Structures are given as C-alpha cells and as structure tokens.
Amino acid sequence: MGAEVVFIGLGTMGLSMATNLVRGGLSVVGFDLMPDQVAKFVAEGGLRGESLAGALQQAKVVCTMLPASQHVKDVYLGEDGVFAHARPGTLLIDSSTIAPEVARQLGQLAAERGFEMIDAPVSGGPVGARAGTLTFMAGGTAKGFERAQPYLQKMGKALYHAGDHGSGQTVKVCNNMLLGIVMIGTAEALQLGMANGLDPKVLTEIISKSSGDNWVLNNCNPCPGVMPAAPASNGYAGGFGVDLMLKDLGLAVENALSTRCSVPLGALARNVYDLHSKAGNGKLDYGSVFEMLAKS
Ligand code: NAD
C-alpha cells in the first residue's frame, strides 16, 4: 500500500513541515529535485518514492511547498504532475507563496477535475515550520478547509479560512507587504533616534509602550544588540531573506496592477529591498535594511 501523503518540495520550510506530518503518525512520501533534501527527509522517518506518478496514484493528500508560481504550475499541470496522476477526490494543499491569480486558476482547474484544492500559505518562517507552530491562511471551499484540518494541525497552530480559492494567497501578500513596509519604518525610526544620541534599547522600550509599537520592533528588532536572539544580533543570518521579501512585495505590486489598486508604500518598499538586494544583501535577513539606512 502507498503512502497517505505525497509531499513535494522538501526545502527550508517543506522538510520541517513534512517531518511534522511523519511525527504526527502519517505515512509520507517526499519528493524534491535535490537528492540531499530527500535523504534528510528519509533520515527523519519519511519515505522515498520510486516514481511521483506512482505515489500520486496511491495518495489521499498531496502537499506542495515550492519556491514560486511557475514551479507550482509545473508540478500541478505538467505531464508527470499532480492533475495527471492523482486520483479524483484527492485533497491538494499548496502552501507555497504564489500569485493569488495563479492559486485561483489552479483551484478552479482542480475542481473541474474532481479534486478538492486549497491554497494554504504560511507565516512563521523556518522556526515556526520546525516547531509546528505555523499560521495557515487558506483559500478554497469550506469542505476543503475542513478536510485539511488534521494535516494542517500537525504543522501549524493557527488555521484560518479566508474565503474562496486564492484568498489565502491574498492574505499572505497583504500581510507581507505590510511587514516589509513596517520593517523599513522601524529601521528609519531607530536610525533617527540613534543619530540624536539615543540608546536603541531605550528607544525600543519606550516606543514599544507608545503608539509606534509594532511586531517588528518586538520580535525581530533590526538594530544589532537590541535583541540577542534576533537575526540583527547575529550578522542578519538565519531570518527571513531580503530576496524572499522582495519576491512577496513583487507579488503585491503585480496584484495591485491587475486590481488597479494604489500601493505607494508597497511599491516604494519593493524598490528599497531591490536596491538592497542588488548591493549583495539578498541572502541576509530583511532587517539588514537598517544598515542601508545607517548614517555614513
Ligand atoms: P526553498 O527554496 O528552500 O525550497 C523549495 C524546494 O522546492 C527546494 O528544495 C527545491 O529543490 C524544490 N523544488 C523546486 N521545484 C521542484 C519540483 N519541480 N519538484 C520537486 N521539488 C522542487 O524554499 P522555502 O524557503 O522552503 O520556501 C518555500 C515557499 O514557502 C516559498 O514560496 C516561500 O516564499 C514560502 N515561505 C518561505 C518562508 C521562509 O522563511 N523561508 C516563510 C514563509 C513562506
């Protein structure tokens, strides 16, 4: 008998998420283009599949955690892909961050082929993925969301149904646009205070009890030394990369164009991270934008 779950995309996020499904008692077969990632999954108790088509024919659930829209389209629509080989009725959960329009199209195509599909992107990063404390924001039918609960619960702690197909991705895009903007604003405020001789710890403490309080200030403060555990205090390593933020702001700006929405700060933030990335900082935590704003 085949595995209950097929998990495609065992990268930074997917490897931990698939491992949590295994720890939750499920049989999970994992696939990735990188053999090393599959080997790590097998070391955690996951199964190695002979062929993706064969595994899909046996599965009740397919989870995907892939880099971007094109990878997700290839995996679902390709000749050897999910729509071609999974059995009708299979539950399909895509947790990649992709364009809401693509998630809508795939959700509709899935329904036409007799699948139940939800878009279920996540917030919480690699730490949340390892701890099984991700926030899932899902789009699709209420029935699809209901069927996904036992699986999502093993990977996350806050599960939300936002609306129809694509809605989960829309929430994710809105959230990350706001996060990107708030990070730049927080970095600016800290730099301005420091240029006036203030201690950034004192500044952070007072703002955190005032109207400028925000999640970035308290959870990933961009000023080195303010929070020992934050990426800023560790050379901006191990956090949420500038290039990932840039990708998400790109999705926001593209979506704003197609919906004729004005996002002046979202577009400005995308440009700021783009310049920062081009200066060689793409792999650093997005809080490193603090250094870009430093007084010379
Ligand atoms: P990653 O690049 O580490 O992992 C993606 C994996 O997919 C890679 O191992 C790659 O080899 C594999 N892959 C690509 N095409 C494939 C294919 N056709 N078949 C099988 N495997 C394939 O990326 P990640 O950091 O795990 O992010 C995954 C998604 O989650 C992205 O959409 C990202 O925006 C989103 N996300 C990431 C974070 C984060 O902090 N890393 C947080 C929230 C959301």
Short mmCIF file of C-alpha atoms and ligand atoms in Angstrom, two decimals:
data_model
loop_
_atom_site.label_atom_id
_atom_site.label_comp_id
_atom_site.label_asym_id
_atom_site.label_seq_id
_atom_site.Cartn_x
_atom_site.Cartn_y
_atom_site.Cartn_z
CA MET A 1 0.00 0.00 0.00
CA GLY A 2 1.27 3.52 -0.83
CA ALA A 3 1.78 6.46 1.50
CA GLU A 4 -1.22 8.51 2.61
CA VAL A 5 0.54 11.82 1.89
CA VAL A 6 2.75 12.90 -1.01
CA PHE A 7 4.87 15.95 -0.07
CA ILE A 8 6.59 17.80 -2.94
CA GLY A 9 9.26 20.41 -2.11
CA LEU A 10 11.47 19.50 0.85
CA GLY A 11 13.38 22.80 1.15
CA THR A 12 13.88 25.14 4.10
CA MET A 13 10.18 25.06 5.01
CA GLY A 14 8.91 21.85 3.39
CA LEU A 15 11.42 19.49 5.02
CA SER A 16 10.31 20.53 8.53
CA MET A 17 6.61 20.55 7.61
CA ALA A 18 6.76 17.07 6.07
CA THR A 19 8.75 15.83 9.09
CA ASN A 20 6.00 17.10 11.40
CA LEU A 21 3.43 15.08 9.42
CA VAL A 22 5.61 11.99 9.94
CA ARG A 23 5.92 12.75 13.67
CA GLY A 24 2.14 13.06 13.72
CA GLY A 25 1.90 9.40 12.74
CA LEU A 26 1.24 9.71 8.99
CA SER A 27 2.97 7.83 6.20
CA VAL A 28 4.51 10.49 3.98
CA VAL A 29 6.50 10.06 0.78
CA GLY A 30 8.67 13.06 -0.07
CA PHE A 31 9.92 14.42 -3.41
CA ASP A 32 12.44 17.13 -4.21
CA LEU A 33 14.72 17.89 -7.15
CA MET A 34 17.65 17.87 -4.67
CA PRO A 35 18.58 14.31 -3.63
CA ASP A 36 20.19 15.64 -0.41
CA GLN A 37 16.86 17.04 0.76
CA VAL A 38 15.13 13.70 0.17
CA ALA A 39 17.94 11.95 2.10
CA LYS A 40 17.40 14.31 5.07
CA PHE A 41 13.68 13.55 4.99
CA VAL A 42 14.30 9.79 4.94
CA ALA A 43 16.62 10.22 7.97
CA GLU A 44 13.62 11.77 9.78
CA GLY A 45 11.38 8.75 9.04
CA GLY A 46 9.92 9.88 5.72
CA LEU A 47 9.58 7.57 2.72
CA ARG A 48 11.50 7.77 -0.56
CA GLY A 49 9.28 7.32 -3.64
CA GLU A 50 10.19 5.31 -6.74
CA SER A 51 8.11 7.49 -9.02
CA LEU A 52 6.00 10.58 -8.41
CA ALA A 53 3.22 9.29 -10.69
CA GLY A 54 3.05 6.01 -8.77
CA ALA A 55 2.97 7.76 -5.38
CA LEU A 56 0.26 10.19 -6.55
CA GLN A 57 -1.97 7.29 -7.63
CA GLN A 58 -1.92 5.94 -4.05
CA ALA A 59 -2.17 9.19 -2.08
CA LYS A 60 -5.14 10.65 -0.23
CA VAL A 61 -3.45 14.04 0.18
CA VAL A 62 -0.82 15.98 -1.77
CA CYS A 63 1.08 18.85 -0.12
CA THR A 64 3.35 21.21 -2.06
CA MET A 65 5.89 23.72 -0.72
CA LEU A 66 7.66 25.13 -3.78
CA PRO A 67 9.54 28.37 -4.49
CA ALA A 68 7.17 30.37 -6.76
CA SER A 69 4.16 30.38 -9.13
CA GLN A 70 5.93 28.75 -12.09
CA HIS A 71 7.20 25.80 -10.03
CA VAL A 72 3.69 25.24 -8.66
CA LYS A 73 2.16 25.38 -12.16
CA ASP A 74 4.76 22.87 -13.43
CA VAL A 75 4.12 20.43 -10.59
CA TYR A 76 0.31 20.56 -10.87
CA LEU A 77 -0.16 20.96 -14.64
CA GLY A 78 2.91 19.11 -16.02
CA GLU A 79 2.66 15.80 -17.91
CA ASP A 80 4.05 13.91 -14.93
CA GLY A 81 2.27 16.15 -12.46
CA VAL A 82 -0.45 16.06 -9.87
CA PHE A 83 -3.53 16.67 -12.04
CA ALA A 84 -2.40 13.97 -14.48
CA HIS A 85 -1.80 11.23 -11.91
CA ALA A 86 -3.64 11.82 -8.61
CA ARG A 87 -6.99 10.08 -8.16
CA PRO A 88 -10.12 12.23 -8.34
CA GLY A 89 -11.15 13.18 -4.81
CA THR A 90 -7.57 13.64 -3.64
CA LEU A 91 -7.11 16.64 -1.32
CA LEU A 92 -4.48 19.05 -2.69
CA ILE A 93 -2.82 21.57 -0.33
CA ASP A 94 -0.43 24.15 -1.79
CA SER A 95 1.44 26.07 0.91
CA SER A 96 3.89 27.85 -1.40
CA THR A 97 3.62 31.66 -1.58
CA ILE A 98 2.43 32.37 -5.11
CA ALA A 99 0.33 34.88 -7.07
CA PRO A 100 -3.32 34.88 -5.94
CA GLU A 101 -4.44 34.75 -9.62
CA VAL A 102 -2.45 31.52 -10.15
CA ALA A 103 -3.92 29.98 -6.99
CA ARG A 104 -7.43 30.89 -8.23
CA GLN A 105 -6.79 29.31 -11.65
CA LEU A 106 -5.36 26.12 -10.14
CA GLY A 107 -8.23 25.86 -7.65
CA GLN A 108 -10.78 26.11 -10.48
CA LEU A 109 -8.95 23.60 -12.69
CA ALA A 110 -8.67 21.22 -9.73
CA ALA A 111 -12.41 21.43 -9.07
CA GLU A 112 -13.17 20.73 -12.76
CA ARG A 113 -11.04 17.58 -12.49
CA GLY A 114 -12.74 16.36 -9.32
CA PHE A 115 -10.04 17.36 -6.81
CA GLU A 116 -10.50 19.40 -3.63
CA MET A 117 -7.74 22.01 -3.59
CA ILE A 118 -6.86 24.70 -1.08
CA ASP A 119 -4.17 27.38 -1.21
CA ALA A 120 -2.70 27.46 2.30
CA PRO A 121 0.38 29.70 2.50
CA VAL A 122 2.07 30.11 5.85
CA SER A 123 3.56 32.67 8.18
CA GLY A 124 6.11 31.81 10.85
CA GLY A 125 9.28 31.08 8.87
CA PRO A 126 11.73 28.21 9.35
CA VAL A 127 11.43 28.44 13.18
CA GLY A 128 7.64 28.03 13.04
CA ALA A 129 7.97 25.25 10.48
CA ARG A 130 10.33 23.28 12.74
CA ALA A 131 8.22 23.86 15.86
CA GLY A 132 4.93 23.07 14.08
CA THR A 133 3.55 26.48 15.04
CA LEU A 134 2.92 27.98 11.59
CA THR A 135 -0.08 30.18 10.84
CA PHE A 136 -2.01 28.85 7.81
CA MET A 137 -4.20 31.22 5.80
CA ALA A 138 -6.35 29.15 3.48
CA GLY A 139 -8.48 29.75 0.40
CA GLY A 140 -10.90 27.25 -1.12
CA THR A 141 -14.19 25.61 -0.20
CA ALA A 142 -15.25 25.19 3.43
CA LYS A 143 -15.27 21.43 2.78
CA GLY A 144 -11.68 21.52 1.52
CA PHE A 145 -10.57 23.51 4.57
CA GLU A 146 -12.39 21.06 6.84
CA ARG A 147 -10.73 18.06 5.19
CA ALA A 148 -7.31 19.72 5.52
CA GLN A 149 -7.60 20.30 9.30
CA PRO A 150 -6.00 17.03 10.51
CA TYR A 151 -2.97 17.69 8.31
CA LEU A 152 -2.60 21.43 8.90
CA GLN A 153 -2.93 20.89 12.67
CA LYS A 154 0.24 18.76 12.64
CA MET A 155 2.20 21.60 11.01
CA GLY A 156 0.66 24.72 12.49
CA LYS A 157 -1.18 26.20 15.44
CA ALA A 158 -3.37 28.95 13.94
CA LEU A 159 -5.53 27.89 10.99
CA TYR A 160 -7.70 30.41 9.14
CA HIS A 161 -10.12 30.06 6.25
CA ALA A 162 -10.07 33.41 4.43
CA GLY A 163 -12.52 32.67 1.58
CA ASP A 164 -12.56 31.17 -1.94
CA HIS A 165 -9.62 29.89 -3.99
CA GLY A 166 -6.74 32.40 -3.93
CA SER A 167 -7.90 34.10 -0.73
CA GLY A 168 -5.15 32.55 1.37
CA GLN A 169 -2.56 33.94 -1.05
CA THR A 170 -4.23 37.34 -1.00
CA VAL A 171 -3.98 37.49 2.80
CA LYS A 172 -0.34 36.41 2.63
CA VAL A 173 0.50 39.10 0.06
CA CYS A 174 -1.25 41.81 2.13
CA ASN A 175 0.46 40.67 5.34
CA ASN A 176 3.95 40.57 3.88
CA MET A 177 3.55 43.91 2.10
CA LEU A 178 2.68 45.45 5.47
CA LEU A 179 5.57 43.63 7.17
CA GLY A 180 8.06 44.90 4.57
CA ILE A 181 6.85 48.48 4.98
CA VAL A 182 6.83 48.29 8.80
CA MET A 183 10.40 46.97 8.84
CA ILE A 184 11.66 49.94 6.83
CA GLY A 185 9.73 52.40 9.03
CA THR A 186 11.06 50.79 12.20
CA ALA A 187 14.64 50.89 10.89
CA GLU A 188 14.23 54.57 9.97
CA ALA A 189 12.89 55.49 13.41
CA LEU A 190 15.71 53.65 15.21
CA GLN A 191 18.37 55.25 12.99
CA LEU A 192 16.91 58.71 13.56
CA GLY A 193 16.90 58.25 17.33
CA MET A 194 20.46 56.94 17.32
CA ALA A 195 21.64 59.88 15.15
CA ASN A 196 20.41 62.05 18.04
CA GLY A 197 22.46 60.09 20.54
CA LEU A 198 19.75 57.80 21.91
CA ASP A 199 20.42 54.26 23.08
CA PRO A 200 18.42 51.98 20.69
CA LYS A 201 17.39 49.75 23.63
CA VAL A 202 15.87 52.71 25.46
CA LEU A 203 14.21 53.92 22.26
CA THR A 204 12.77 50.45 21.58
CA GLU A 205 11.46 50.11 25.11
CA ILE A 206 9.68 53.48 25.06
CA ILE A 207 8.25 53.07 21.52
CA SER A 208 7.02 49.59 22.45
CA LYS A 209 4.84 51.23 25.12
CA SER A 210 3.77 54.06 22.78
CA SER A 211 1.79 54.44 19.58
CA GLY A 212 4.70 53.37 17.33
CA ASP A 213 4.67 49.86 18.85
CA ASN A 214 4.71 47.06 16.27
CA TRP A 215 5.54 43.38 15.74
CA VAL A 216 8.94 44.03 14.07
CA LEU A 217 10.13 46.20 16.96
CA ASN A 218 9.34 43.46 19.49
CA ASN A 219 10.13 40.27 17.57
CA CYS A 220 12.93 40.96 15.07
CA ASN A 221 14.31 44.34 16.02
CA PRO A 222 16.64 45.36 13.14
CA CYS A 223 19.24 47.12 15.33
CA PRO A 224 22.14 44.82 16.30
CA GLY A 225 22.39 44.24 20.05
CA VAL A 226 18.84 45.21 21.00
CA MET A 227 17.57 41.62 20.94
CA PRO A 228 20.25 38.93 21.36
CA ALA A 229 18.17 36.28 19.56
CA ALA A 230 17.17 38.45 16.58
CA PRO A 231 18.94 37.97 13.21
CA ALA A 232 20.25 41.57 13.55
CA SER A 233 22.37 40.47 16.53
CA ASN A 234 23.72 37.52 14.53
CA GLY A 235 25.02 39.24 11.40
CA TYR A 236 21.48 39.22 9.91
CA ALA A 237 21.77 35.44 9.41
CA GLY A 238 19.02 32.87 9.85
CA GLY A 239 15.97 35.09 9.38
CA PHE A 240 13.65 35.99 6.50
CA GLY A 241 15.81 36.77 3.49
CA VAL A 242 15.77 40.09 1.59
CA ASP A 243 15.14 38.15 -1.65
CA LEU A 244 12.10 36.38 -0.17
CA MET A 245 10.68 39.72 0.97
CA LEU A 246 11.43 41.13 -2.48
CA LYS A 247 9.54 38.24 -4.10
CA ASP A 248 6.49 38.82 -1.85
CA LEU A 249 6.48 42.59 -2.49
CA GLY A 250 6.71 41.81 -6.22
CA LEU A 251 3.53 39.70 -5.87
CA ALA A 252 1.85 42.57 -4.05
CA VAL A 253 2.78 45.15 -6.70
CA GLU A 254 1.77 42.82 -9.59
CA ASN A 255 -1.54 42.17 -7.88
CA ALA A 256 -2.09 45.89 -7.31
CA LEU A 257 -1.55 46.48 -11.05
CA SER A 258 -4.08 43.84 -12.02
CA THR A 259 -6.67 45.03 -9.49
CA ARG A 260 -5.96 48.76 -10.16
CA CYS A 261 -5.13 49.30 -6.51
CA SER A 262 -2.77 52.04 -5.31
CA VAL A 263 0.04 50.74 -3.08
CA PRO A 264 2.52 53.65 -2.99
CA LEU A 265 4.36 52.45 0.11
CA GLY A 266 4.33 48.80 -1.03
CA ALA A 267 5.92 49.83 -4.35
CA LEU A 268 8.48 52.03 -2.58
CA ALA A 269 9.35 49.22 -0.16
CA ARG A 270 9.81 46.80 -3.11
CA ASN A 271 12.29 49.24 -4.66
CA VAL A 272 14.18 49.70 -1.39
CA TYR A 273 14.63 45.92 -0.94
CA ASP A 274 15.51 45.58 -4.64
CA LEU A 275 18.38 48.10 -4.31
CA HIS A 276 19.49 46.42 -1.08
CA SER A 277 19.48 43.02 -2.78
CA LYS A 278 21.41 44.30 -5.79
CA ALA A 279 24.07 45.65 -3.39
CA GLY A 280 24.75 41.99 -2.46
CA ASN A 281 22.45 41.56 0.55
CA GLY A 282 19.81 39.24 -0.92
CA LYS A 283 20.52 36.35 1.43
CA LEU A 284 20.65 38.47 4.61
CA ASP A 285 17.62 38.91 6.87
CA TYR A 286 15.31 41.68 5.61
CA GLY A 287 16.08 43.66 8.83
CA SER A 288 19.51 44.37 7.30
CA VAL A 289 17.78 47.27 5.53
CA PHE A 290 18.65 49.00 8.84
CA GLU A 291 22.32 49.05 7.70
CA MET A 292 21.35 50.56 4.35
CA LEU A 293 19.79 53.48 6.22
CA ALA A 294 22.77 53.97 8.53
CA LYS A 295 24.30 57.41 8.81
CA SER A 296 27.61 57.32 6.92
P1 NAD B 1 13.33 26.52 -0.71
O1 NAD B 1 13.89 27.06 -1.98
O2 NAD B 1 14.23 26.29 0.45
O3 NAD B 1 12.60 25.11 -1.01
C1 NAD B 1 11.89 24.83 -2.17
C2 NAD B 1 12.22 23.39 -2.57
O4 NAD B 1 11.42 23.02 -3.70
C3 NAD B 1 13.68 23.20 -2.98
O5 NAD B 1 14.27 22.19 -2.17
C4 NAD B 1 13.60 22.79 -4.45
O6 NAD B 1 14.59 21.86 -4.83
C5 NAD B 1 12.21 22.17 -4.51
N1 NAD B 1 11.64 22.11 -5.85
C6 NAD B 1 11.57 23.09 -6.78
N2 NAD B 1 10.95 22.63 -7.89
C7 NAD B 1 10.60 21.34 -7.64
C8 NAD B 1 9.93 20.33 -8.38
N3 NAD B 1 9.51 20.55 -9.63
N4 NAD B 1 9.75 19.12 -7.81
C9 NAD B 1 10.20 18.88 -6.56
N5 NAD B 1 10.85 19.80 -5.80
C10 NAD B 1 11.04 21.01 -6.34
O7 NAD B 1 12.14 27.48 -0.33
P2 NAD B 1 11.44 27.66 1.12
O8 NAD B 1 12.18 28.69 1.90
O9 NAD B 1 11.17 26.32 1.71
O10 NAD B 1 10.05 28.34 0.68
C11 NAD B 1 9.02 27.59 0.05
C12 NAD B 1 7.82 28.51 -0.13
O11 NAD B 1 7.39 29.00 1.14
C13 NAD B 1 8.12 29.77 -0.98
O12 NAD B 1 7.01 30.05 -1.78
C14 NAD B 1 8.37 30.84 0.06
O13 NAD B 1 8.04 32.15 -0.43
C15 NAD B 1 7.39 30.41 1.16
N6 NAD B 1 7.75 30.86 2.52
C16 NAD B 1 9.06 30.82 2.93
C17 NAD B 1 9.36 31.27 4.22
C18 NAD B 1 10.80 31.26 4.71
O14 NAD B 1 11.07 31.96 5.71
N7 NAD B 1 11.72 30.51 4.09
C19 NAD B 1 8.36 31.72 5.09
C20 NAD B 1 7.03 31.68 4.65
C21 NAD B 1 6.74 31.25 3.35
#
